[in-house]
PDB file of C-alpha atoms in Angstrom:
ATOM      1  CA  UNK Y  28      24.765   6.090 -93.119  1.00 48.00           C
ATOM      2  CA  UNK Y  29      22.659   9.090 -94.137  1.00 49.00           C
ATOM      3  CA  UNK Y  30      19.162   8.926 -95.206  1.00 51.00           C
ATOM      4  CA  UNK Y  31      20.141   9.920 -98.739  1.00 50.00           C
ATOM      5  CA  UNK Y  32      22.660   7.052 -98.909  1.00 53.00           C
ATOM      6  CA  UNK Y  33      20.015   4.561 -97.716  1.00 54.00           C
ATOM      7  CA  UNK Y  34      17.471   5.966-100.219  1.00 59.00           C
ATOM      8  CA  UNK Y  35      20.109   5.589-102.979  1.00 58.00           C
ATOM      9  CA  UNK Y  36      20.766   1.896-102.124  1.00 59.00           C
ATOM     10  CA  UNK Y  37      16.952   1.277-102.047  1.00 56.00           C
ATOM     11  CA  UNK Y  38      16.578   2.884-105.472  1.00 59.00           C
ATOM     12  CA  UNK Y  39      19.463   0.624-106.805  1.00 62.00           C
ATOM     13  CA  UNK Y  40      17.766  -2.602-105.532  1.00 68.00           C
ATOM     14  CA  UNK Y  41      15.462  -4.314-107.860  1.00 75.00           C
ATOM     15  CA  UNK Y  42      13.555  -7.551-107.637  1.00 76.00           C
ATOM     16  CA  UNK Y  43      15.624  -9.503-110.082  1.00 80.00           C
ATOM     17  CA  UNK Y  44      18.873  -8.734-108.194  1.00 83.00           C
ATOM     18  CA  UNK Y  45      17.271 -10.031-105.006  1.00 83.00           C
ATOM     19  CA  UNK Y  46      16.145 -13.116-106.619  1.00 84.00           C
ATOM     20  CA  UNK Y  47      19.596 -13.844-108.114  1.00 85.00           C
ATOM     21  CA  UNK Y  48      21.239 -13.372-104.830  1.00 84.00           C
ATOM     22  CA  UNK Y  49      18.705 -15.623-103.115  1.00 85.00           C
ATOM     23  CA  UNK Y  50      19.279 -18.506-105.756  1.00 88.00           C
ATOM     24  CA  UNK Y  51      23.108 -18.127-105.429  1.00 86.00           C
ATOM     25  CA  UNK Y  52      22.667 -18.743-101.622  1.00 87.00           C
ATOM     26  CA  UNK Y  53      20.389 -21.610-102.341  1.00 85.00           C
ATOM     27  CA  UNK Y  54      22.387 -23.344-105.207  1.00 86.00           C
ATOM     28  CA  UNK Y  55      25.835 -22.334-104.308  1.00 84.00           C
ATOM     29  CA  UNK Y  56      27.017 -21.335-107.845  1.00 86.00           C
ATOM     30  CA  UNK Y  57      26.232 -18.661-110.491  1.00 84.00           C
ATOM     31  CA  UNK Y  58      25.424 -21.322-113.274  1.00 86.00           C
ATOM     32  CA  UNK Y  59      22.928 -23.117-111.062  1.00 87.00           C
ATOM     33  CA  UNK Y  60      21.211 -19.902-109.881  1.00 84.00           C
ATOM     34  CA  UNK Y  61      20.845 -18.784-113.594  1.00 84.00           C
ATOM     35  CA  UNK Y  62      19.498 -22.147-114.705  1.00 85.00           C
ATOM     36  CA  UNK Y  63      16.880 -22.037-111.783  1.00 82.00           C
ATOM     37  CA  UNK Y  64      15.673 -18.657-112.850  1.00 79.00           C
ATOM     38  CA  UNK Y  65      15.696 -19.534-116.596  1.00 80.00           C
ATOM     39  CA  UNK Y  66      18.508 -17.109-117.517  1.00 83.00           C
ATOM     40  CA  UNK Y  67      21.874 -17.391-119.012  1.00 84.00           C
ATOM     41  CA  UNK Y  68      25.006 -17.145-116.694  1.00 84.00           C
ATOM     42  CA  UNK Y  69      26.350 -14.041-118.666  1.00 84.00           C
ATOM     43  CA  UNK Y  70      22.853 -12.333-118.080  1.00 83.00           C
ATOM     44  CA  UNK Y  71      23.012 -12.960-114.324  1.00 83.00           C
ATOM     45  CA  UNK Y  72      26.809 -11.863-114.072  1.00 86.00           C
ATOM     46  CA  UNK Y  73      25.720  -8.519-115.876  1.00 86.00           C
ATOM     47  CA  UNK Y  74      22.924  -8.119-113.540  1.00 83.00           C
ATOM     48  CA  UNK Y  75      25.264  -8.337-110.504  1.00 86.00           C
ATOM     49  CA  UNK Y  76      27.863  -6.034-112.316  1.00 87.00           C
ATOM     50  CA  UNK Y  77      25.144  -3.484-112.892  1.00 86.00           C
ATOM     51  CA  UNK Y  78      24.310  -3.434-109.206  1.00 83.00           C
ATOM     52  CA  UNK Y  79      28.006  -3.086-108.233  1.00 84.00           C
ATOM     53  CA  UNK Y  80      28.545  -0.159-110.683  1.00 84.00           C
ATOM     54  CA  UNK Y  81      25.457   1.619-109.281  1.00 83.00           C
ATOM     55  CA  UNK Y  82      26.279   1.211-105.534  1.00 80.00           C
ATOM     56  CA  UNK Y  83      29.856   0.347-105.228  1.00 82.00           C
ATOM     57  CA  UNK Y  84      28.881  -2.819-103.341  1.00 85.00           C
ATOM     58  CA  UNK Y  85      29.979  -6.185-104.534  1.00 86.00           C
ATOM     59  CA  UNK Y  86      27.627  -9.138-103.860  1.00 83.00           C
ATOM     60  CA  UNK Y  87      29.724 -11.932-104.907  1.00 84.00           C
ATOM     61  CA  UNK Y  88      33.455 -12.734-104.863  1.00 86.00           C
ATOM     62  CA  UNK Y  89      35.796 -15.372-106.313  1.00 84.00           C
ATOM     63  CA  UNK Y  90      36.359 -18.491-104.426  1.00 81.00           C
ATOM     64  CA  UNK Y  91      38.652 -20.835-106.054  1.00 77.00           C
ATOM     65  CA  UNK Y  92      37.005 -21.803-109.384  1.00 78.00           C
ATOM     66  CA  UNK Y  93      33.644 -20.681-108.270  1.00 80.00           C
ATOM     67  CA  UNK Y  94      32.114 -17.794-106.589  1.00 84.00           C
ATOM     68  CA  UNK Y  95      30.473 -17.044-103.126  1.00 86.00           C
ATOM     69  CA  UNK Y  96      28.490 -14.383-101.677  1.00 87.00           C
ATOM     70  CA  UNK Y  97      30.230 -11.484 -99.946  1.00 87.00           C
ATOM     71  CA  UNK Y  98      29.106 -10.291 -96.553  1.00 87.00           C
ATOM     72  CA  UNK Y  99      26.919  -7.778 -98.306  1.00 83.00           C
ATOM     73  CA  UNK Y 100      25.524 -10.596-100.448  1.00 82.00           C
ATOM     74  CA  UNK Y 101      24.677 -12.770 -97.481  1.00 87.00           C
ATOM     75  CA  UNK Y 102      22.850  -9.963 -95.904  1.00 85.00           C
ATOM     76  CA  UNK Y 103      20.694  -9.373 -99.048  1.00 83.00           C
ATOM     77  CA  UNK Y 104      20.253 -13.129 -99.417  1.00 82.00           C
ATOM     78  CA  UNK Y 105      18.604 -13.279 -95.852  1.00 83.00           C
ATOM     79  CA  UNK Y 106      15.889 -10.820 -97.034  1.00 82.00           C
ATOM     80  CA  UNK Y 107      15.492 -12.210-100.556  1.00 78.00           C
ATOM     81  CA  UNK Y 108      12.345 -14.334 -99.791  1.00 77.00           C
ATOM     82  CA  UNK Y 109      10.590 -11.737 -97.769  1.00 79.00           C
ATOM     83  CA  UNK Y 110      11.355  -9.085-100.418  1.00 76.00           C
ATOM     84  CA  UNK Y 111      10.167 -11.106-103.268  1.00 76.00           C
ATOM     85  CA  UNK Y 112       6.918 -11.892-101.477  1.00 78.00           C
ATOM     86  CA  UNK Y 113       6.233  -8.390-100.544  1.00 77.00           C
ATOM     87  CA  UNK Y 114       6.685  -7.305-104.059  1.00 73.00           C
ATOM     88  CA  UNK Y 115       4.590 -10.080-105.437  1.00 74.00           C
ATOM     89  CA  UNK Y 116       1.967  -8.951-102.943  1.00 74.00           C
ATOM     90  CA  UNK Y 117       2.176  -5.372-104.160  1.00 74.00           C
ATOM     91  CA  UNK Y 118       1.806  -6.484-107.708  1.00 70.00           C
ATOM     92  CA  UNK Y 119      -1.120  -8.740-106.725  1.00 67.00           C
ATOM     93  CA  UNK Y 120      -3.079  -5.928-104.962  1.00 68.00           C
ATOM     94  CA  UNK Y 121      -2.585  -3.873-108.161  1.00 68.00           C
ATOM     95  CA  UNK Y 122      -4.023  -6.948-110.037  1.00 64.00           C
ATOM     96  CA  UNK Y 123      -6.790  -7.180-107.564  1.00 63.00           C
ATOM     97  CA  UNK Y 124      -7.849  -3.548-108.145  1.00 50.00           C
ATOM     98  CA  UNK Y 125      -8.402  -4.386-111.821  1.00 60.00           C
ATOM     99  CA  UNK Y 126     -10.370  -7.402-110.933  1.00 62.00           C
ATOM    100  CA  UNK Y 127      -7.743 -10.143-110.745  1.00 69.00           C
ATOM    101  CA  UNK Y 128      -7.602 -10.566-114.412  1.00 72.00           C
ATOM    102  CA  UNK Y 129      -3.974 -11.675-114.158  1.00 73.00           C
ATOM    103  CA  UNK Y 130      -1.767 -13.539-111.625  1.00 82.00           C
ATOM    104  CA  UNK Y 131       0.405 -16.562-111.020  1.00 88.00           C
ATOM    105  CA  UNK Y 132       0.350 -19.456-108.386  1.00 94.00           C
ATOM    106  CA  UNK Y 133       3.253 -21.715-108.139  1.00 95.00           C
ATOM    107  CA  UNK Y 134       1.978 -24.762-106.498  1.00 97.00           C
ATOM    108  CA  UNK Y 135       3.612 -27.903-104.827  1.00 97.00           C
ATOM    109  CA  UNK Y 136       1.802 -30.861-103.327  1.00 96.00           C
ATOM    110  CA  UNK Y 137       2.201 -34.407-102.461  1.00 93.00           C
ATOM    111  CA  UNK Y 138       1.383 -37.384-104.904  1.00 91.00           C
ATOM    112  CA  UNK Y 139      -2.066 -38.289-103.855  1.00 91.00           C
ATOM    113  CA  UNK Y 140      -3.215 -34.622-103.832  1.00 94.00           C
ATOM    114  CA  UNK Y 141      -1.995 -34.649-107.512  1.00 92.00           C
ATOM    115  CA  UNK Y 142      -4.988 -36.800-108.474  1.00 91.00           C
ATOM    116  CA  UNK Y 143      -7.502 -35.314-106.164  1.00 93.00           C
ATOM    117  CA  UNK Y 144      -7.205 -31.807-104.895  1.00 95.00           C
ATOM    118  CA  UNK Y 145      -4.919 -30.265-107.419  1.00 96.00           C
ATOM    119  CA  UNK Y 146      -7.124 -30.828-110.614  1.00 96.00           C
ATOM    120  CA  UNK Y 147     -10.187 -29.518-108.750  1.00 95.00           C
ATOM    121  CA  UNK Y 148      -8.071 -26.534-107.523  1.00 96.00           C
ATOM    122  CA  UNK Y 149      -7.019 -25.577-111.116  1.00 96.00           C
ATOM    123  CA  UNK Y 150     -10.457 -26.067-112.516  1.00 96.00           C
ATOM    124  CA  UNK Y 151     -12.029 -24.042-109.674  1.00 94.00           C
ATOM    125  CA  UNK Y 152      -9.591 -21.124-110.153  1.00 93.00           C
ATOM    126  CA  UNK Y 153     -10.168 -21.325-113.924  1.00 93.00           C
ATOM    127  CA  UNK Y 154     -13.857 -20.860-113.398  1.00 93.00           C
ATOM    128  CA  UNK Y 155     -13.577 -18.078-110.949  1.00 91.00           C
ATOM    129  CA  UNK Y 156     -10.416 -16.242-112.101  1.00 90.00           C
ATOM    130  CA  UNK Y 157      -9.526 -17.244-115.704  1.00 89.00           C
ATOM    131  CA  UNK Y 158      -6.637 -14.934-115.829  1.00 86.00           C
ATOM    132  CA  UNK Y 159      -4.698 -16.514-113.001  1.00 90.00           C
ATOM    133  CA  UNK Y 160      -2.065 -19.042-114.212  1.00 91.00           C
ATOM    134  CA  UNK Y 161      -1.202 -22.150-112.085  1.00 95.00           C
ATOM    135  CA  UNK Y 162       2.127 -24.092-112.446  1.00 95.00           C
ATOM    136  CA  UNK Y 163       2.546 -27.264-110.461  1.00 96.00           C
ATOM    137  CA  UNK Y 164       5.276 -29.432-109.217  1.00 95.00           C
ATOM    138  CA  UNK Y 165       4.801 -32.820-107.186  1.00 95.00           C
ATOM    139  CA  UNK Y 166       6.768 -33.038-103.861  1.00 94.00           C
ATOM    140  CA  UNK Y 167       6.382 -34.560-100.614  1.00 90.00           C
ATOM    141  CA  UNK Y 168       5.987 -32.203 -97.710  1.00 91.00           C
ATOM    142  CA  UNK Y 169       9.662 -31.675 -96.674  1.00 89.00           C
ATOM    143  CA  UNK Y 170      10.437 -30.764-100.383  1.00 92.00           C
ATOM    144  CA  UNK Y 171       7.307 -28.673-100.804  1.00 94.00           C
ATOM    145  CA  UNK Y 172       8.052 -26.632 -97.581  1.00 92.00           C
ATOM    146  CA  UNK Y 173      11.740 -26.161 -98.758  1.00 90.00           C
ATOM    147  CA  UNK Y 174      10.319 -24.951-102.225  1.00 92.00           C
ATOM    148  CA  UNK Y 175       8.187 -22.273-100.492  1.00 92.00           C
ATOM    149  CA  UNK Y 176      11.156 -21.181 -98.374  1.00 88.00           C
ATOM    150  CA  UNK Y 177      13.374 -20.981-101.425  1.00 85.00           C
ATOM    151  CA  UNK Y 178      10.730 -18.931-103.373  1.00 87.00           C
ATOM    152  CA  UNK Y 179      10.465 -21.775-106.054  1.00 91.00           C
ATOM    153  CA  UNK Y 180       6.663 -22.157-104.853  1.00 94.00           C
ATOM    154  CA  UNK Y 181       4.033 -19.680-103.683  1.00 94.00           C
ATOM    155  CA  UNK Y 182       1.840 -22.373-102.021  1.00 96.00           C
ATOM    156  CA  UNK Y 183       2.347 -25.856-100.829  1.00 96.00           C
ATOM    157  CA  UNK Y 184      -0.256 -28.500 -99.972  1.00 96.00           C
ATOM    158  CA  UNK Y 185       1.234 -30.623 -97.162  1.00 94.00           C
ATOM    159  CA  UNK Y 186       0.210 -33.052 -94.536  1.00 91.00           C
ATOM    160  CA  UNK Y 187       1.216 -34.376 -91.082  1.00 88.00           C
ATOM    161  CA  UNK Y 188       0.367 -37.123 -88.706  1.00 83.00           C
ATOM    162  CA  UNK Y 189      -0.261 -36.723 -85.030  1.00 75.00           C
ATOM    163  CA  UNK Y 190       2.897 -37.594 -83.083  1.00 67.00           C
ATOM    164  CA  UNK Y 191       5.183 -37.702 -86.200  1.00 66.00           C
ATOM    165  CA  UNK Y 192       8.719 -36.789 -85.047  1.00 62.00           C
ATOM    166  CA  UNK Y 193       9.661 -35.948 -88.618  1.00 61.00           C
ATOM    167  CA  UNK Y 194       6.749 -33.440 -88.975  1.00 65.00           C
ATOM    168  CA  UNK Y 195       7.985 -30.893 -91.665  1.00 61.00           C
ATOM    169  CA  UNK Y 196       5.873 -28.106 -90.026  1.00 68.00           C
ATOM    170  CA  UNK Y 197       7.953 -27.766 -86.939  1.00 66.00           C
ATOM    171  CA  UNK Y 198      11.623 -26.555 -87.477  1.00 67.00           C
ATOM    172  CA  UNK Y 199      11.718 -26.456 -91.232  1.00 69.00           C
ATOM    173  CA  UNK Y 200       8.660 -24.289 -91.582  1.00 75.00           C
ATOM    174  CA  UNK Y 201       9.746 -21.714 -88.930  1.00 79.00           C
ATOM    175  CA  UNK Y 202       9.074 -18.226 -90.341  1.00 83.00           C
ATOM    176  CA  UNK Y 203       6.582 -19.453 -92.871  1.00 89.00           C
ATOM    177  CA  UNK Y 204       2.790 -19.395 -92.611  1.00 91.00           C
ATOM    178  CA  UNK Y 205       1.124 -22.651 -92.088  1.00 92.00           C
ATOM    179  CA  UNK Y 206      -2.730 -23.154 -91.781  1.00 92.00           C
ATOM    180  CA  UNK Y 207      -4.639 -26.338 -91.347  1.00 91.00           C
ATOM    181  CA  UNK Y 208      -7.447 -26.768 -93.806  1.00 92.00           C
ATOM    182  CA  UNK Y 209      -8.782 -30.276 -92.876  1.00 90.00           C
ATOM    183  CA  UNK Y 210      -8.223 -33.811 -92.097  1.00 92.00           C
ATOM    184  CA  UNK Y 211      -8.649 -37.167 -93.835  1.00 92.00           C
ATOM    185  CA  UNK Y 212      -9.293 -40.501 -92.256  1.00 93.00           C
ATOM    186  CA  UNK Y 213      -6.561 -43.208 -92.307  1.00 92.00           C
ATOM    187  CA  UNK Y 214      -7.886 -46.550 -93.072  1.00 94.00           C
ATOM    188  CA  UNK Y 215      -6.777 -50.125 -93.025  1.00 95.00           C
ATOM    189  CA  UNK Y 216      -6.328 -51.855 -96.484  1.00 96.00           C
ATOM    190  CA  UNK Y 217      -7.122 -55.580 -96.048  1.00 96.00           C
ATOM    191  CA  UNK Y 218      -7.341 -58.567 -98.400  1.00 96.00           C
ATOM    192  CA  UNK Y 219     -11.077 -59.244 -99.129  1.00 93.00           C
ATOM    193  CA  UNK Y 220     -10.995 -62.563 -97.450  1.00 93.00           C
ATOM    194  CA  UNK Y 221      -9.061 -61.485 -94.364  1.00 95.00           C
ATOM    195  CA  UNK Y 222     -10.867 -62.259 -91.058  1.00 94.00           C
ATOM    196  CA  UNK Y 223     -10.784 -58.692 -89.944  1.00 93.00           C
ATOM    197  CA  UNK Y 224     -12.670 -57.622 -93.106  1.00 92.00           C
ATOM    198  CA  UNK Y 225     -15.896 -58.878 -91.493  1.00 92.00           C
ATOM    199  CA  UNK Y 226     -15.688 -56.004 -88.788  1.00 93.00           C
ATOM    200  CA  UNK Y 227     -16.939 -52.472 -89.341  1.00 93.00           C
ATOM    201  CA  UNK Y 228     -13.936 -51.173 -87.322  1.00 94.00           C
ATOM    202  CA  UNK Y 229     -10.670 -52.922 -86.684  1.00 95.00           C
ATOM    203  CA  UNK Y 230      -8.378 -52.606 -83.690  1.00 95.00           C
ATOM    204  CA  UNK Y 231      -4.737 -52.364 -84.900  1.00 94.00           C
ATOM    205  CA  UNK Y 232      -3.768 -54.682 -81.981  1.00 94.00           C
ATOM    206  CA  UNK Y 233      -5.597 -57.541 -83.697  1.00 94.00           C
ATOM    207  CA  UNK Y 234      -2.995 -57.283 -86.476  1.00 95.00           C
ATOM    208  CA  UNK Y 235       0.072 -57.496 -84.452  1.00 95.00           C
ATOM    209  CA  UNK Y 236       1.175 -60.823 -86.308  1.00 94.00           C
ATOM    210  CA  UNK Y 237       0.464 -59.564 -89.832  1.00 95.00           C
ATOM    211  CA  UNK Y 238       3.046 -58.604 -92.318  1.00 96.00           C
ATOM    212  CA  UNK Y 239       2.732 -54.861 -93.227  1.00 96.00           C
ATOM    213  CA  UNK Y 240       3.410 -52.924 -96.361  1.00 95.00           C
ATOM    214  CA  UNK Y 241       4.974 -49.526 -95.542  1.00 92.00           C
ATOM    215  CA  UNK Y 242       6.366 -46.522 -96.962  1.00 84.00           C
ATOM    216  CA  UNK Y 243      10.016 -45.478 -97.073  1.00 78.00           C
ATOM    217  CA  UNK Y 244      11.772 -45.166 -93.707  1.00 73.00           C
ATOM    218  CA  UNK Y 245      11.075 -41.480 -93.686  1.00 68.00           C
ATOM    219  CA  UNK Y 246       7.377 -41.921 -94.545  1.00 73.00           C
ATOM    220  CA  UNK Y 247       6.438 -44.768 -92.001  1.00 82.00           C
ATOM    221  CA  UNK Y 248       6.589 -42.737 -88.857  1.00 80.00           C
ATOM    222  CA  UNK Y 249       2.815 -42.730 -88.626  1.00 85.00           C
ATOM    223  CA  UNK Y 250       2.657 -46.382 -88.899  1.00 88.00           C
ATOM    224  CA  UNK Y 251       5.157 -46.959 -86.151  1.00 88.00           C
ATOM    225  CA  UNK Y 252       3.460 -44.368 -83.980  1.00 87.00           C
ATOM    226  CA  UNK Y 253       0.138 -46.083 -84.099  1.00 90.00           C
ATOM    227  CA  UNK Y 254       1.376 -49.541 -83.870  1.00 91.00           C
ATOM    228  CA  UNK Y 255       3.446 -48.535 -80.864  1.00 90.00           C
ATOM    229  CA  UNK Y 256       0.296 -47.235 -79.183  1.00 90.00           C
ATOM    230  CA  UNK Y 257      -1.420 -50.445 -80.051  1.00 92.00           C
ATOM    231  CA  UNK Y 258       1.329 -52.396 -78.263  1.00 93.00           C
ATOM    232  CA  UNK Y 259       3.417 -53.902 -81.137  1.00 94.00           C
ATOM    233  CA  UNK Y 260       6.151 -53.158 -83.537  1.00 94.00           C
ATOM    234  CA  UNK Y 261       5.074 -54.013 -87.226  1.00 94.00           C
ATOM    235  CA  UNK Y 262       6.872 -56.773 -89.250  1.00 95.00           C
ATOM    236  CA  UNK Y 263       7.425 -54.846 -92.442  1.00 93.00           C
ATOM    237  CA  UNK Y 264       7.521 -57.247 -95.274  1.00 91.00           C
ATOM    238  CA  UNK Y 265       7.548 -54.767 -98.292  1.00 93.00           C
ATOM    239  CA  UNK Y 266       8.354 -51.166 -98.731  1.00 92.00           C
ATOM    240  CA  UNK Y 267       6.718 -48.717-101.275  1.00 92.00           C
ATOM    241  CA  UNK Y 268       5.353 -45.227-101.469  1.00 88.00           C
ATOM    242  CA  UNK Y 269       3.296 -46.063-104.511  1.00 90.00           C
ATOM    243  CA  UNK Y 270      -0.351 -46.424-103.008  1.00 89.00           C
ATOM    244  CA  UNK Y 271      -1.475 -48.421-106.329  1.00 91.00           C
ATOM    245  CA  UNK Y 272       1.097 -50.879-105.658  1.00 93.00           C
ATOM    246  CA  UNK Y 273       0.205 -51.156-102.040  1.00 94.00           C
ATOM    247  CA  UNK Y 274      -3.348 -52.193-102.993  1.00 94.00           C
ATOM    248  CA  UNK Y 275      -2.109 -54.608-105.359  1.00 95.00           C
ATOM    249  CA  UNK Y 276       0.204 -56.154-102.846  1.00 95.00           C
ATOM    250  CA  UNK Y 277      -2.506 -56.335-100.261  1.00 96.00           C
ATOM    251  CA  UNK Y 278      -4.887 -58.088-102.830  1.00 95.00           C
ATOM    252  CA  UNK Y 279      -2.155 -60.664-103.310  1.00 95.00           C
ATOM    253  CA  UNK Y 280      -2.209 -61.427 -99.622  1.00 94.00           C
ATOM    254  CA  UNK Y 281       1.399 -60.136 -99.051  1.00 96.00           C
ATOM    255  CA  UNK Y 282       0.259 -57.963 -96.150  1.00 95.00           C
ATOM    256  CA  UNK Y 283      -1.804 -55.273 -94.748  1.00 96.00           C
ATOM    257  CA  UNK Y 284      -1.550 -51.536 -94.790  1.00 95.00           C
ATOM    258  CA  UNK Y 285      -2.591 -48.166 -93.831  1.00 94.00           C
ATOM    259  CA  UNK Y 286      -3.639 -45.556 -96.418  1.00 93.00           C
ATOM    260  CA  UNK Y 287      -5.253 -42.127 -95.940  1.00 92.00           C
ATOM    261  CA  UNK Y 288      -8.612 -41.354 -97.846  1.00 93.00           C
ATOM    262  CA  UNK Y 289      -6.888 -39.104-100.621  1.00 93.00           C
ATOM    263  CA  UNK Y 290      -4.529 -41.915-101.553  1.00 92.00           C
ATOM    264  CA  UNK Y 291      -7.587 -44.316-101.832  1.00 92.00           C
ATOM    265  CA  UNK Y 292      -9.578 -41.844-103.840  1.00 90.00           C
ATOM    266  CA  UNK Y 293      -6.657 -41.213-106.233  1.00 87.00           C
ATOM    267  CA  UNK Y 294      -7.004 -44.570-107.995  1.00 80.00           C
ATOM    268  CA  UNK Y 295      -9.773 -47.150-108.697  1.00 80.00           C
ATOM    269  CA  UNK Y 296     -10.225 -49.410-105.713  1.00 83.00           C
ATOM    270  CA  UNK Y 297      -8.546 -52.813-106.374  1.00 88.00           C
ATOM    271  CA  UNK Y 298     -11.385 -55.397-106.336  1.00 90.00           C
ATOM    272  CA  UNK Y 299      -9.443 -57.774-104.127  1.00 93.00           C
ATOM    273  CA  UNK Y 300      -9.231 -55.315-101.121  1.00 95.00           C
ATOM    274  CA  UNK Y 301     -11.540 -53.904 -98.560  1.00 95.00           C
ATOM    275  CA  UNK Y 302     -10.764 -50.803 -96.284  1.00 95.00           C
ATOM    276  CA  UNK Y 303     -11.815 -50.326 -92.720  1.00 95.00           C
ATOM    277  CA  UNK Y 304     -11.574 -47.567 -90.189  1.00 93.00           C
ATOM    278  CA  UNK Y 305      -9.416 -48.035 -87.101  1.00 92.00           C
ATOM    279  CA  UNK Y 306     -10.858 -48.077 -83.502  1.00 92.00           C
ATOM    280  CA  UNK Y 307      -8.709 -44.930 -82.890  1.00 88.00           C
ATOM    281  CA  UNK Y 308     -10.442 -43.061 -85.657  1.00 85.00           C
ATOM    282  CA  UNK Y 309      -6.900 -42.075 -86.780  1.00 89.00           C
ATOM    283  CA  UNK Y 310      -6.529 -39.071 -89.206  1.00 90.00           C
ATOM    284  CA  UNK Y 311      -3.881 -37.313 -91.158  1.00 90.00           C
ATOM    285  CA  UNK Y 312      -3.999 -33.400 -91.186  1.00 91.00           C
ATOM    286  CA  UNK Y 313      -3.733 -31.332 -94.217  1.00 94.00           C
ATOM    287  CA  UNK Y 314      -2.022 -27.893 -94.372  1.00 94.00           C
ATOM    288  CA  UNK Y 315      -1.293 -24.968 -96.760  1.00 95.00           C
ATOM    289  CA  UNK Y 316       2.214 -23.415 -96.421  1.00 95.00           C
ATOM    290  CA  UNK Y 317       3.048 -19.965 -97.773  1.00 94.00           C
ATOM    291  CA  UNK Y 318       5.789 -17.404 -97.187  1.00 90.00           C
ATOM    292  CA  UNK Y 319       4.982 -15.132 -94.299  1.00 88.00           C
ATOM    293  CA  UNK Y 320       2.300 -12.761 -95.679  1.00 87.00           C
ATOM    294  CA  UNK Y 321       2.001 -14.826 -98.930  1.00 88.00           C
ATOM    295  CA  UNK Y 322      -1.763 -14.715 -98.945  1.00 89.00           C
ATOM    296  CA  UNK Y 323      -1.646 -10.865 -99.328  1.00 85.00           C
ATOM    297  CA  UNK Y 324      -0.965 -11.760-103.015  1.00 86.00           C
ATOM    298  CA  UNK Y 325      -4.447 -12.024-104.449  1.00 86.00           C
ATOM    299  CA  UNK Y 326      -3.798 -14.970-106.701  1.00 89.00           C
ATOM    300  CA  UNK Y 327      -2.478 -16.944-103.813  1.00 92.00           C
ATOM    301  CA  UNK Y 328      -5.386 -15.908-101.605  1.00 92.00           C
ATOM    302  CA  UNK Y 329      -7.783 -17.153-104.365  1.00 92.00           C
ATOM    303  CA  UNK Y 330      -6.204 -20.552-104.476  1.00 95.00           C
ATOM    304  CA  UNK Y 331      -6.275 -20.860-100.720  1.00 95.00           C
ATOM    305  CA  UNK Y 332      -9.959 -19.995-100.786  1.00 94.00           C
ATOM    306  CA  UNK Y 333     -10.762 -22.697-103.230  1.00 95.00           C
ATOM    307  CA  UNK Y 334      -8.562 -25.262-101.353  1.00 94.00           C
ATOM    308  CA  UNK Y 335     -10.314 -24.589 -98.121  1.00 93.00           C
ATOM    309  CA  UNK Y 336     -13.555 -25.451 -99.788  1.00 92.00           C
ATOM    310  CA  UNK Y 337     -12.198 -28.692-101.327  1.00 90.00           C
ATOM    311  CA  UNK Y 338     -10.319 -30.049 -98.338  1.00 86.00           C
ATOM    312  CA  UNK Y 339     -11.886 -33.107 -96.598  1.00 81.00           C
ATOM    313  CA  UNK Y 340     -13.408 -32.482 -93.120  1.00 73.00           C
TER     314      UNK Y 340
END
């Protein structure tokens, strides 16, 4: 292909076409792709037709009652996230030249961050950069990482536990930028009258015979990892990812639990429980996930700077 042909194709490409193709790959249909972008299906179809008329290249083709990406569409879809991030970065740098008076950050974060880090981030950005808009969706780390990869979020606040085999920052975050911003202590939550509550620090091995309140099977990897190191497998009596419910259950003597500091800070402490550190000084690491080069977008870089100041050390 000649240089002139390549330039003509480059001129025909636009951010909206790239986004549309990326969403078709992600959602599998034109209707779902249009809905995710906030457009009507006819508008998205017209966008694709205009591109084909300008270039002679079809990006989608009929497949039964639906559509699928052509080979050309799949090639463009592979570059969709990187292209969108690069163009956002260029727009952001232009905004930075005029003093970051405008910008947008699409944020995803886990539940206990919703009540702690996220409100302080939004307030901090509003004070420093009033023109920056923040949108927010709550998501556990695997879903938050997927949102960044799918260009539905610019920045994700996530966590990981040492030794967690389901850590979302391994395979699923490949090709994204992941930076650690701090760590929070994991604490035992005990009934106020529990014998171990008299100790300043508790050895998990002393709780081998207790009933435990744990998160869902996907979320309890850290508990299993720590108790295995302590020499026992926990007897899980109740299962919930609601940290307020965990404290209430512990207060009623239904079991003991492990919760990180942000979860404990996210709600008023139940008067019937006490918390104690473990002898292993166990922690949960906090991370920020962006698309590769995402912090070149000034609004995202500003959000990262605020979060690095807020994160527990």
